[in-house]
Short mmCIF file of C-alpha atoms in Angstrom, two decimals:
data_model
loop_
_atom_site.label_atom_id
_atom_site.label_comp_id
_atom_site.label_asym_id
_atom_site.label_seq_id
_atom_site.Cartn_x
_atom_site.Cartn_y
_atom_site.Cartn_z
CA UNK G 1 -11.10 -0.29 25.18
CA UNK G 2 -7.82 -2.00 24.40
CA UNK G 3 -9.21 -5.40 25.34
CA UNK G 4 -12.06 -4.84 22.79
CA UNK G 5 -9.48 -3.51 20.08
CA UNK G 6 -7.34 -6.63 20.58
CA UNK G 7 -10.58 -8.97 20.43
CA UNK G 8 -11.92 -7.63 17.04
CA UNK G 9 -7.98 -8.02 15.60
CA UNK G 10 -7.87 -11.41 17.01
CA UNK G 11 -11.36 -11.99 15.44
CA UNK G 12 -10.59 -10.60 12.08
CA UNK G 13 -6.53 -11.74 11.57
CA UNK G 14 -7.22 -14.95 13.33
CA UNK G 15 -8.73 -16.65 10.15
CA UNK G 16 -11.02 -14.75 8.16
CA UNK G 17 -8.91 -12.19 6.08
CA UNK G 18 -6.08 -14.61 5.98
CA UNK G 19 -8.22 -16.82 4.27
CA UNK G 20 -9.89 -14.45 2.13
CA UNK G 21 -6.63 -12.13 1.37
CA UNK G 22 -4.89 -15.79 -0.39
CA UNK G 23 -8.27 -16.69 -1.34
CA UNK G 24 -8.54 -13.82 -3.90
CA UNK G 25 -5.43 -13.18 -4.73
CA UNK G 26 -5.20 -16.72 -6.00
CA UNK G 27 -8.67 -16.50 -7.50
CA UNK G 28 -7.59 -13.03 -9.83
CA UNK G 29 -4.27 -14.66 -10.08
CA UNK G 30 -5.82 -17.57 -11.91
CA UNK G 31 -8.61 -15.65 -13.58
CA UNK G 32 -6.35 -12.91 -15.20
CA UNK G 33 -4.36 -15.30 -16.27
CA UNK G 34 -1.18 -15.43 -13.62
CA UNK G 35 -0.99 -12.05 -15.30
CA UNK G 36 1.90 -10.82 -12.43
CA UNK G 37 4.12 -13.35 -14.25
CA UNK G 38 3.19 -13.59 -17.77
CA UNK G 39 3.47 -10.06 -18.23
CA UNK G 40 5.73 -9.27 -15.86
CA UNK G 41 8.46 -7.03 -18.19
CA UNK G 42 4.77 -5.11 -18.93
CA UNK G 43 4.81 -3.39 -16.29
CA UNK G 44 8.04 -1.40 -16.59
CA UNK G 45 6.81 -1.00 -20.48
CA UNK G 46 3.81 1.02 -19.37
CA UNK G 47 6.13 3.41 -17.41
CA UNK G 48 7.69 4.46 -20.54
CA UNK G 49 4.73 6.89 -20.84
CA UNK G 50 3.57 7.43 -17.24
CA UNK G 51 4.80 10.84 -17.23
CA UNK G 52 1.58 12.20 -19.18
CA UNK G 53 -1.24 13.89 -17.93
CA UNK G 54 -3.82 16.65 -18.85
CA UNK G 55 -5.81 19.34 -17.00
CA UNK G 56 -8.22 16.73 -15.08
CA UNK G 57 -5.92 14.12 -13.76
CA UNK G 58 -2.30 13.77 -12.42
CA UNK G 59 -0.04 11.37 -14.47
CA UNK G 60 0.15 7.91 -13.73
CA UNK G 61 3.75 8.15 -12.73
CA UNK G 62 2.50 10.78 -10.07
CA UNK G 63 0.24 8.12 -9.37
CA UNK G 64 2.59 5.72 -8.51
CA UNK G 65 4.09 7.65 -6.30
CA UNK G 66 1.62 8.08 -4.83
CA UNK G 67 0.68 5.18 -4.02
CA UNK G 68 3.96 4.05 -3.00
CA UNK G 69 4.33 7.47 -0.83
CA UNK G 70 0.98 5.61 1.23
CA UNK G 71 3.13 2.11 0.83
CA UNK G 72 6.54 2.56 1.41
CA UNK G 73 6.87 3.27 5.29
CA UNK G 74 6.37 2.22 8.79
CA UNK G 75 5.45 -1.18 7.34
CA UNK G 76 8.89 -1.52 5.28
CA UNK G 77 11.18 -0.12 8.09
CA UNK G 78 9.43 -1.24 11.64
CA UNK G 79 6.50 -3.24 9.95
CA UNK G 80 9.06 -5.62 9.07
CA UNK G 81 10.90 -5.83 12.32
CA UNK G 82 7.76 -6.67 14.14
CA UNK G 83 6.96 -9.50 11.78
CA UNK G 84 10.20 -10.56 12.18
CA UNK G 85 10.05 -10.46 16.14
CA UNK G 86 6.17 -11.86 16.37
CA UNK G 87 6.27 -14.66 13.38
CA UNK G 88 9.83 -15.46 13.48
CA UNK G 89 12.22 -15.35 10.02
CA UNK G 90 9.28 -17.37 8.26
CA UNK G 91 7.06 -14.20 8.35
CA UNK G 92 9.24 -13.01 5.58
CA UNK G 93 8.49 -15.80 3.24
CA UNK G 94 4.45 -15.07 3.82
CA UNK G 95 4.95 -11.70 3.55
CA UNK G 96 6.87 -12.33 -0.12
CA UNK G 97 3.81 -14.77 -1.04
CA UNK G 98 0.72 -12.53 0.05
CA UNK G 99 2.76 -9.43 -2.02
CA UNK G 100 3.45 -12.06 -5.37
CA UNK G 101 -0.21 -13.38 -5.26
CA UNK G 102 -1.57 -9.46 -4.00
CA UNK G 103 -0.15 -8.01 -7.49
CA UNK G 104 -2.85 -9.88 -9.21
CA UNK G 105 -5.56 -8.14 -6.64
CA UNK G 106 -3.68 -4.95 -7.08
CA UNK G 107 -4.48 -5.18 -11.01
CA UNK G 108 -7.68 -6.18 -10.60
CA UNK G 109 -9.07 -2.84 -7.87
CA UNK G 110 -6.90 0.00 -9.54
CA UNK G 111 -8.31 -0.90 -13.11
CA UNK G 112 -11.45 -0.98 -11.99
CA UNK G 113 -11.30 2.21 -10.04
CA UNK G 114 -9.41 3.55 -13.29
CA UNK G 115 -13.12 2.54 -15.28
CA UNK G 116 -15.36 3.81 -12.56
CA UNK G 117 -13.27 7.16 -12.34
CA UNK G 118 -15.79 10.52 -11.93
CA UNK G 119 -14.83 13.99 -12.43
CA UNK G 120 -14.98 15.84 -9.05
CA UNK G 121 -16.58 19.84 -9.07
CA UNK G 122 -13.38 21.16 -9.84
CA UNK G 123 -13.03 18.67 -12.73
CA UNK G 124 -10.73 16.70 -11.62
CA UNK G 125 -10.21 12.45 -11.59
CA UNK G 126 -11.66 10.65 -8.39
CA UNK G 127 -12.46 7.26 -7.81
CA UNK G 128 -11.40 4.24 -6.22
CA UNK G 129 -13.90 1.59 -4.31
CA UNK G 130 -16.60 3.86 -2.78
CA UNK G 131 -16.97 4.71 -6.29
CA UNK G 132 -17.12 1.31 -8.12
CA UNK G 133 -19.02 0.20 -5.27
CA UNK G 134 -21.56 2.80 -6.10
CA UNK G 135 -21.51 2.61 -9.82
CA UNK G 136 -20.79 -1.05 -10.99
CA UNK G 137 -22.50 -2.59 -7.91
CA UNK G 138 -25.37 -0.13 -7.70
CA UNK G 139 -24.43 -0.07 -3.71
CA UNK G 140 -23.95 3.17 -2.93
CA UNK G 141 -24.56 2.40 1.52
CA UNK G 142 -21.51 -0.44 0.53
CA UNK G 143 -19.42 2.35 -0.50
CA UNK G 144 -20.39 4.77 2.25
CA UNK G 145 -19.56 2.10 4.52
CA UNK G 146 -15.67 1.69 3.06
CA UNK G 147 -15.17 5.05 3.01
CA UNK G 148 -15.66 5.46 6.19
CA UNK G 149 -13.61 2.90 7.43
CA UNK G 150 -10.48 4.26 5.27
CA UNK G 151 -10.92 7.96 6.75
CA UNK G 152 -10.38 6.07 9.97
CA UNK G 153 -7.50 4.02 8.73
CA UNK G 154 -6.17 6.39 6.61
CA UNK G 155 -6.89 9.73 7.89
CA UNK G 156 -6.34 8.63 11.16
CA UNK G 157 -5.06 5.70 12.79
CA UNK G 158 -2.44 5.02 9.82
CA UNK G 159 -1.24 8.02 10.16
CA UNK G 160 -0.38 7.71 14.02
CA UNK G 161 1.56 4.58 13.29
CA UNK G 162 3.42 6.28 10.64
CA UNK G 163 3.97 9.47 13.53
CA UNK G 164 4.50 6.82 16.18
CA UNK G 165 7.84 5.42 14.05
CA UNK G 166 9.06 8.47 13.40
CA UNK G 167 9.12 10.01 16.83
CA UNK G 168 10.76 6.74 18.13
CA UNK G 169 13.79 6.52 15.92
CA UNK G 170 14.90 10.46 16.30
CA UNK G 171 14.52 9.92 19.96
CA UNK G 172 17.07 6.71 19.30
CA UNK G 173 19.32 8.71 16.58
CA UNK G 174 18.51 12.31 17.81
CA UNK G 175 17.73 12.04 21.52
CA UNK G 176 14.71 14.72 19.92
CA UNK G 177 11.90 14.29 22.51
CA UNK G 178 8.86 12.91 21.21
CA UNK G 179 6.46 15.96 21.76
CA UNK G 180 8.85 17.48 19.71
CA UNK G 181 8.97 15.35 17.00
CA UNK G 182 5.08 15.38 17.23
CA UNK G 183 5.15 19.17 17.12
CA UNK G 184 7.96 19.45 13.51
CA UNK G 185 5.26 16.62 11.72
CA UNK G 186 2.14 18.48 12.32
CA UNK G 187 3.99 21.77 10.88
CA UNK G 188 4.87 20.08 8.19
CA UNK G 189 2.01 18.01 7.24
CA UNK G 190 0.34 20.45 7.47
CA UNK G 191 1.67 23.42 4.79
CA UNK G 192 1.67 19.99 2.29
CA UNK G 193 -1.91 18.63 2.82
CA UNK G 194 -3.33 22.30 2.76
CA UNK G 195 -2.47 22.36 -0.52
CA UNK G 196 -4.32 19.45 -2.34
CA UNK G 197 -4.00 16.22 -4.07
CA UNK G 198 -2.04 17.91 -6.74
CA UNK G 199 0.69 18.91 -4.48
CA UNK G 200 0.81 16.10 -2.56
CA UNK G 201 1.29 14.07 -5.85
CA UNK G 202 4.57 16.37 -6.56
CA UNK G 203 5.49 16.25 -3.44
CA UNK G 204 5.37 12.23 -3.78
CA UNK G 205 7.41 12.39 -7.80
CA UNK G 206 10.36 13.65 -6.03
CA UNK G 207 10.55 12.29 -2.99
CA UNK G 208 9.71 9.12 -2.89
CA UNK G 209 12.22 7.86 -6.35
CA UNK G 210 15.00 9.32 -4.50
CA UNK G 211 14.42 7.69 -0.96
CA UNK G 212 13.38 4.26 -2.43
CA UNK G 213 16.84 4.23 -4.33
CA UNK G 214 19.05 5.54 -1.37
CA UNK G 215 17.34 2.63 0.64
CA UNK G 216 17.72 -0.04 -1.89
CA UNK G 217 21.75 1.09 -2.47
CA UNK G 218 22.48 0.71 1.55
CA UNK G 219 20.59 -2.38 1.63
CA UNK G 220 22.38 -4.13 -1.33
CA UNK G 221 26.22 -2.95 0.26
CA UNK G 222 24.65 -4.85 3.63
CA UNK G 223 24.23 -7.92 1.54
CA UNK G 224 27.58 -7.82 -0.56
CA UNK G 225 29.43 -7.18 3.32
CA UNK G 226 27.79 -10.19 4.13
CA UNK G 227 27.22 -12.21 1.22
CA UNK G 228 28.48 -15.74 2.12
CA UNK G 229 25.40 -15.55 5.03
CA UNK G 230 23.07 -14.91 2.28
CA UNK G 231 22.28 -18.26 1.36
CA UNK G 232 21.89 -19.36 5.14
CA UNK G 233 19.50 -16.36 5.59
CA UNK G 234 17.31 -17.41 2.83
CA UNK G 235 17.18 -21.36 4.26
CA UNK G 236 16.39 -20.24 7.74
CA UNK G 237 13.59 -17.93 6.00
CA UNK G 238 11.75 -20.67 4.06
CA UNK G 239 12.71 -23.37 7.37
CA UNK G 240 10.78 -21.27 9.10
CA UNK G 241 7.92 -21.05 7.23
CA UNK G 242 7.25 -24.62 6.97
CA UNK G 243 8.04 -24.63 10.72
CA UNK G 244 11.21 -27.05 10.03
CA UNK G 245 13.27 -25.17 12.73
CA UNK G 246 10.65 -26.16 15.33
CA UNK G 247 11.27 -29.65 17.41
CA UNK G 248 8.01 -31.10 18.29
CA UNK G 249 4.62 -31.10 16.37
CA UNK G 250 2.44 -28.71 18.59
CA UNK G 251 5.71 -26.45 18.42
CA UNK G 252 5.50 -26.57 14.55
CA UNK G 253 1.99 -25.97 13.74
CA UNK G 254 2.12 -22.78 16.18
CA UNK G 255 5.39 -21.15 14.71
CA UNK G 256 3.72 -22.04 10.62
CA UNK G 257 0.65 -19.78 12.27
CA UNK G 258 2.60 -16.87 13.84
CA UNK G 259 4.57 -16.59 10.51
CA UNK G 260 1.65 -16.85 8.45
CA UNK G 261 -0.31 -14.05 10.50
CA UNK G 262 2.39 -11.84 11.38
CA UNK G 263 3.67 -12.40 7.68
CA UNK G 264 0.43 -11.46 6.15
CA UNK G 265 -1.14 -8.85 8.41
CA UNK G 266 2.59 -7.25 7.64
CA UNK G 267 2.70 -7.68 4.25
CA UNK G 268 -0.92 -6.01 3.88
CA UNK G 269 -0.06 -3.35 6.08
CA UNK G 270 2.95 -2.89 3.83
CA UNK G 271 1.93 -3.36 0.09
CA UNK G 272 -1.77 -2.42 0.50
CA UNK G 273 -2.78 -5.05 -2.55
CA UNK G 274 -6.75 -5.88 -2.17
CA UNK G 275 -7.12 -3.10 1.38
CA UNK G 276 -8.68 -0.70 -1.46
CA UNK G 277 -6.44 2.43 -0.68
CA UNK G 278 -3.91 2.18 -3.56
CA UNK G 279 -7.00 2.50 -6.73
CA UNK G 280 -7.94 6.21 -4.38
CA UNK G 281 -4.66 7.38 -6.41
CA UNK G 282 -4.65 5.17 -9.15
CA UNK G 283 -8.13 7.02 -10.04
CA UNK G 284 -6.52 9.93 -10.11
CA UNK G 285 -4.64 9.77 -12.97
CA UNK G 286 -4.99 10.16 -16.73
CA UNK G 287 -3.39 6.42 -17.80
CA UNK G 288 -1.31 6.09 -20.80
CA UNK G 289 -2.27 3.64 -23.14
CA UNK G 290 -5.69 5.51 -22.73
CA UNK G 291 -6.83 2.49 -21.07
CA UNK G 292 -8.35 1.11 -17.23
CA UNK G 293 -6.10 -1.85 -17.59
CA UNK G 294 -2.50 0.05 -17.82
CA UNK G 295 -2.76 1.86 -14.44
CA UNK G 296 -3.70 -1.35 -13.31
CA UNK G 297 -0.16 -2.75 -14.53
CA UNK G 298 1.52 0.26 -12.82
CA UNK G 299 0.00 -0.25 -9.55
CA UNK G 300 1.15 -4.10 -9.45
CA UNK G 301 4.11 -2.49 -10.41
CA UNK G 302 4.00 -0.70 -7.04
CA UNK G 303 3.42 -3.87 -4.84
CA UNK G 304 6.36 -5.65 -6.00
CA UNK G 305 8.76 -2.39 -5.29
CA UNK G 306 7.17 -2.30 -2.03
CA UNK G 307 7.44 -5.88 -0.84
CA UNK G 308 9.77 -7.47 -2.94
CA UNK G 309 11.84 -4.93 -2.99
CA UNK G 310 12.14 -2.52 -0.06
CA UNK G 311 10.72 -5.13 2.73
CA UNK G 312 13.47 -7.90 1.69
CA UNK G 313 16.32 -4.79 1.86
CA UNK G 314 15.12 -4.44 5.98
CA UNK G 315 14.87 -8.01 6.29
CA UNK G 316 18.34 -8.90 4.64
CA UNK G 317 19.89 -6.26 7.03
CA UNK G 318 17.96 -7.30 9.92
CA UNK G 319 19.36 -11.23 9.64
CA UNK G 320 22.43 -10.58 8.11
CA UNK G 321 23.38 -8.30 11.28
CA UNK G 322 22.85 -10.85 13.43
CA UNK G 323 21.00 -8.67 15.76
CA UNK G 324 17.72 -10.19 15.79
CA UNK G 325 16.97 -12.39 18.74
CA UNK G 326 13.21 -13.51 19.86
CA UNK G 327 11.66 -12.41 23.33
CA UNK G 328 14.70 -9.48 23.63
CA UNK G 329 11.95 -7.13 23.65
CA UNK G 330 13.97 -5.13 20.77
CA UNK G 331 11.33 -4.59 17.59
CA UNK G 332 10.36 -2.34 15.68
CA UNK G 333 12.23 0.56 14.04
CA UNK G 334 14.67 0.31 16.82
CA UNK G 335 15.65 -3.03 16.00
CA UNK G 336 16.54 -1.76 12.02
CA UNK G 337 18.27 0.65 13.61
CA UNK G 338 20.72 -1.70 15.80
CA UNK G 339 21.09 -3.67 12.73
CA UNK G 340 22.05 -1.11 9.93
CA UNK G 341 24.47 0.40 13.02
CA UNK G 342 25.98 -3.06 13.50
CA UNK G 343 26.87 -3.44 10.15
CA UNK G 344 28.23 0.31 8.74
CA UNK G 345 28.51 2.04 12.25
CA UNK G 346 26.93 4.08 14.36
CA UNK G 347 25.45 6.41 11.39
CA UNK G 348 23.44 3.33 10.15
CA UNK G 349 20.93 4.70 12.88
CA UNK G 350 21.12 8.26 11.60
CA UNK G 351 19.99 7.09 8.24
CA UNK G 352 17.26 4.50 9.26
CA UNK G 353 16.00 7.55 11.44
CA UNK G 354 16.16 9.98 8.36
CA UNK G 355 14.68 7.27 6.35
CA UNK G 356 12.03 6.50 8.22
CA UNK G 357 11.55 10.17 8.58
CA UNK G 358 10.85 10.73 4.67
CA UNK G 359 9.20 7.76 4.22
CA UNK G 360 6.33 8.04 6.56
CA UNK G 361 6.14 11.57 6.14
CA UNK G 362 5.08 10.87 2.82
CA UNK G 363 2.83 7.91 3.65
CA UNK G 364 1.42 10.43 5.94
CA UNK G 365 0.63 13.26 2.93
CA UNK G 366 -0.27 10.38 0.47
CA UNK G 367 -2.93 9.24 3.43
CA UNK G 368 -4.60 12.06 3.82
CA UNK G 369 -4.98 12.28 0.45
CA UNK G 370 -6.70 8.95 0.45
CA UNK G 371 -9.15 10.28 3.28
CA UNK G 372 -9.71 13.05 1.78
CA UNK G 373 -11.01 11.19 -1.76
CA UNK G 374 -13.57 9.34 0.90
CA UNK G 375 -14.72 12.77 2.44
CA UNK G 376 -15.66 13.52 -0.99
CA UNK G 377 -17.84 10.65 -1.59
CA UNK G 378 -19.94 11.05 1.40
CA UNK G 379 -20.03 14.64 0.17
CA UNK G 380 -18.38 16.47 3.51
CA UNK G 381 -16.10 18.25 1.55
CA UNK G 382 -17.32 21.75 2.54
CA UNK G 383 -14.78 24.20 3.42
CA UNK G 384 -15.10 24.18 7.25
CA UNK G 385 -16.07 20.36 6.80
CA UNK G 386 -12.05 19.90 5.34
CA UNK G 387 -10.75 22.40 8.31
CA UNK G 388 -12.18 20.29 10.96
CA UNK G 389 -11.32 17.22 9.32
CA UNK G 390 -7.64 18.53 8.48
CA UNK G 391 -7.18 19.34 12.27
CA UNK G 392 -8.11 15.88 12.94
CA UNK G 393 -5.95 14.15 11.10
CA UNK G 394 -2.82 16.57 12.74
CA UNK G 395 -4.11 15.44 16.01
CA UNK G 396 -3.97 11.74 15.18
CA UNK G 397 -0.22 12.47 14.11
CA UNK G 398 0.66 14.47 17.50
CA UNK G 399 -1.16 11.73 19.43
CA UNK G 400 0.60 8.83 17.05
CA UNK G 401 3.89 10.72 18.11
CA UNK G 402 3.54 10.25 21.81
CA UNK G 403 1.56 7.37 22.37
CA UNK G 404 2.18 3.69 22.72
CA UNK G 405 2.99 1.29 20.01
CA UNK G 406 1.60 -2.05 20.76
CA UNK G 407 -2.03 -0.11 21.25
CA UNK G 408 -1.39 2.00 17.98
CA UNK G 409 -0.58 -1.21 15.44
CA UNK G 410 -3.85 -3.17 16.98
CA UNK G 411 -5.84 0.05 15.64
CA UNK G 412 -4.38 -0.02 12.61
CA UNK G 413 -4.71 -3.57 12.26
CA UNK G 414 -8.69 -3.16 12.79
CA UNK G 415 -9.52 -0.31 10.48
CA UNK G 416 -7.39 -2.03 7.66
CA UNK G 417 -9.14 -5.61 8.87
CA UNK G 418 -12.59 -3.99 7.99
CA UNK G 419 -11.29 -2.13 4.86
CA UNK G 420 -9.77 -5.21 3.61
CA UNK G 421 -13.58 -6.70 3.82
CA UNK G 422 -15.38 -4.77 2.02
CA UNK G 423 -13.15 -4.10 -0.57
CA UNK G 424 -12.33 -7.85 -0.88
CA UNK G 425 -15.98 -8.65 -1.34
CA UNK G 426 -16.55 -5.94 -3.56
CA UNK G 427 -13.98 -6.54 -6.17
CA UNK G 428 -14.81 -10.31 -6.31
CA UNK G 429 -18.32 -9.55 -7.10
CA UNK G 430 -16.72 -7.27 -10.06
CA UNK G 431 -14.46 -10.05 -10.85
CA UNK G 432 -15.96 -10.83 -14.85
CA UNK G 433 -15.69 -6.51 -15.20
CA UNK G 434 -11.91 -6.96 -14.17
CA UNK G 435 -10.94 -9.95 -16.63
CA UNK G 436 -12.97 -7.90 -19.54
CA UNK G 437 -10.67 -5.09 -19.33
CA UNK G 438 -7.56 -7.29 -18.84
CA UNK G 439 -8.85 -9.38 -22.17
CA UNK G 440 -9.35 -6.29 -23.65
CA UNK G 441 -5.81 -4.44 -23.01
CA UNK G 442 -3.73 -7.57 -24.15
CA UNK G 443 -5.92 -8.67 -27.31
CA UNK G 444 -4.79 -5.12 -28.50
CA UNK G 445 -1.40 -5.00 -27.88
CA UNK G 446 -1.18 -9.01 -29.67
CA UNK G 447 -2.55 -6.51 -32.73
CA UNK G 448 0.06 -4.27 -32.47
CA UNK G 449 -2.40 -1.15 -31.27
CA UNK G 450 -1.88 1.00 -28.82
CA UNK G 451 -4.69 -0.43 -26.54
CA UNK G 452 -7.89 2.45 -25.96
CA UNK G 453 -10.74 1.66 -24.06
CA UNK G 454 -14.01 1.83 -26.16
CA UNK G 455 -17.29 1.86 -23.54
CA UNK G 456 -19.83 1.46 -26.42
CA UNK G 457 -18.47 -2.09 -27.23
CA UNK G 458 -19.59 -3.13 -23.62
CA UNK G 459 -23.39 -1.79 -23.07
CA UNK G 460 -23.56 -3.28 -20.50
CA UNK G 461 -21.20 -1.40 -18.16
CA UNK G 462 -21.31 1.76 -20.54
CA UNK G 463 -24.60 2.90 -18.69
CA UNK G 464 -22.74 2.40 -15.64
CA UNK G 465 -19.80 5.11 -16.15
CA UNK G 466 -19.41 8.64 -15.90
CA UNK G 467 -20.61 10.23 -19.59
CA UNK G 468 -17.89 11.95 -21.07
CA UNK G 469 -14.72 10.14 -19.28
CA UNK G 470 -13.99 6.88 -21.44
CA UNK G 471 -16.35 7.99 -24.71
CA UNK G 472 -13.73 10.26 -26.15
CA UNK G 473 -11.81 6.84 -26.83
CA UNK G 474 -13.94 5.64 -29.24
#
């Protein structure tokens, strides 16, 4: 089984998606516009408002975080560290790239799962790519297909990885044993998921502002302890990358290609931007201006916190500390933890270990919420169809919390291979929908309006939405 799992990642990371992944994000980058750039102060505009929402869908600030609860996690603490350790220093500078480029994809999938929203039995938002699969492709099996592979990402396999992290840095802070560990996540997992996307979405408002912020203000005192290095650091990140640290030719072109995998397949894993997971929240809210396009600004909004911002705080403290040294063996969150310890002390692995602890925590709430928008879709959401599925994903985190990590990543990097591919191919074909509504948003606000989204001055995707959701903007 693990030789097969390794074969498919080798099959799917060794060219394809890398291709495809800068393929479209340079594509939407160039078709909206270089819209990331242009309107770059836009994004912090539309937060202004995001704390607004009505009875059928959480606000778009909830949304956010959200979205970020999903993001910011393994992949920023010990996703980083293994790029780092696999790819070499360069990783970082592909991992910045795919997350710069991946904004524009972000836009383009959470606007478009904004427009395709439905209202669920209860009346609340859902959406996200099953849905505008179904609806603005008229391929409903295409849909089926992703959401199935994102209740195995998501639900399942993400969620080990996130489990897998924690229980290894409070055995390195803590000495806790990892059973135990296991045992304290499934509790409380749990009592939140039990309780619906609506709590989990709370949950996510005031948790993840707070730990995002502590991170961020540890990180920056790392740099200004060591902030004659900083400039080195950066020239032996972008070196790197171009291979320039590398002696002979054959030497070169195989460190540019471990960066540039490890860097990528990281930097997805991390930001999310064109996997199709982050529009399953950004559905889910009730956008302020009334408008697809501005919860697409606040989820590109979300990919540059992620990447730009929490992944370059781990890797600043990883090479600043000195601590990172190829073929040790040391990766992962243990390595972050040696770092941050080198630099402030032995409680620098005390916080990386609480860190980590809120952070996937919440990615694995914000997960299961994802999984359980999917479960929807394929219309298993019966009450003893959520038990069983519930129980399941608890396993996966009790089995995440004991197992192995090289075996656990390799899942993860499958399911979010195949998710990647579908949702990649899906949002390309929906491409012209996705520059409408960006064309849309901005020739508004160059008016001076507060932009709304009409559906009767575009027949020919107003047959293709749910009645009732965007017509009230007329």
């Amino acid at each position: 089984m693990d030789s097969t799992i390794f074969f498919i990642n080798n099959l799917l990371w060794g060219s394809l998606l890398v291709y495809l992944l800068l393929g479209a994000g340079a594509f939407f980058t160039i078709r909206l516009g270089f819209i990331q750039f242009r309107h770059f102060g836009h994004m912090f505009s539309v937060l202004k408002h995001s704390r607004r929402s009505d009875a059928a869908g959480i606000s778009s600030f909830q949304a956010l975080c959200t979205s970020l609860a999903a993001r910011v996690g393994t992949g920023n603490l010990a996703g980083v560290a293994v790029a780092l350790y696999l790819g070499g220093p360069g990783a970082i500078f592909w991992m910045w790239l795919i997350a710069f480029i991946g904004m524009a994809t972000a836009f383009a999938e959470s606007a478009l799962a904004q427009l395709y929203k439905v209202k669920d039995g209860q009346g609340n938002y859902r959406g996200g790519p099953a849905y505008y699969m179904e609806k603005g492709l008229g391929m409903r099996w295409m849909g089926m297909l992703f959401a199935v592979f994102l209740i195995i990402a998501f639900g399942l396999v993400f969620n080990a990885v996130q489990a897998n992290s924690i229980s290894a840095a409070m055995d390195v802070a803590f000495g806790i044993p990892e059973w135990a560990s296991g045992a304290i996540l499934v509790l409380g997992a749990g009592l939140i998921i039990f309780g619906g996307l609506r709590t989990i979405a709370r949950f996510a408002e005031l948790v993840v502002p707070v730990m995002a912020l502590a991170y961020f203000v540890i990180a920056f005192v790392v740099v200004l302890m060591n902030l004659t290095e900083l400039p080195s650091v950066f020239m032996l990140i972008i070196k790197s990358a171009l291979g320039l640290e590398q002696a002979g030719g054959g030497a070169i072109g195989y460190a540019i290609s471990q960066a540039l995998m490890n860097g990528i397949k990281r930097g997805l894993f991390s930001n999310e931007a064109g996997m199709g997971s982050a529009p399953n929240a950004a559905a889910s809210a009730s956008p302020y201006p009334p408008h697809p396009a501005s919860q697409g600004y606040v989820q590109m909004l979300g990919v540059f916190v992620d990447t730009l911002v929490i992944c370059t705080c781990t890797a600043s403290i990883i090479l600043l500390s000195g601590q990172f040294e190829a073929g040790s063996g040391v990766t992962g969150i243990e390595l972050t933890q040696r770092a941050l310890s080198h630099e402030v002390g032995e409680w620098g692995s005390v916080f990386i270990a609480i860190a980590i602890l809120f952070f996937a925590f919440t990615s694995i709430v914000a997960n299961y919420a994802y999984a359980e928008n999917n479960l929807i879709f394929l219309e298993q959401d019966s009450k003893n169809g959520l038990l069983i599925f519930r129980l399941f994903v608890l396993a996966m985190v009790m089995f995440g919390a004991i197992g192995e990590l090289p075996i656990i990543w390799a899942m993860a990097d499958v399911s979010m291979g195949l998710m990647a591919l579908t949702n990649l191919v899906a949002i390309l074909l929906l491409s012209g929908v996705a520059v409408k509504l960006a064309q849309d948003y901005n020739d508004q606000r160059k008016l001076g309006r507060v932009p709304s989204f009409d559906a009767t001055k575009y027949p020919e995707l107003h047959s293709q939405l749910e009645e009732g959701i965007w017509d009230k903007h007329k």
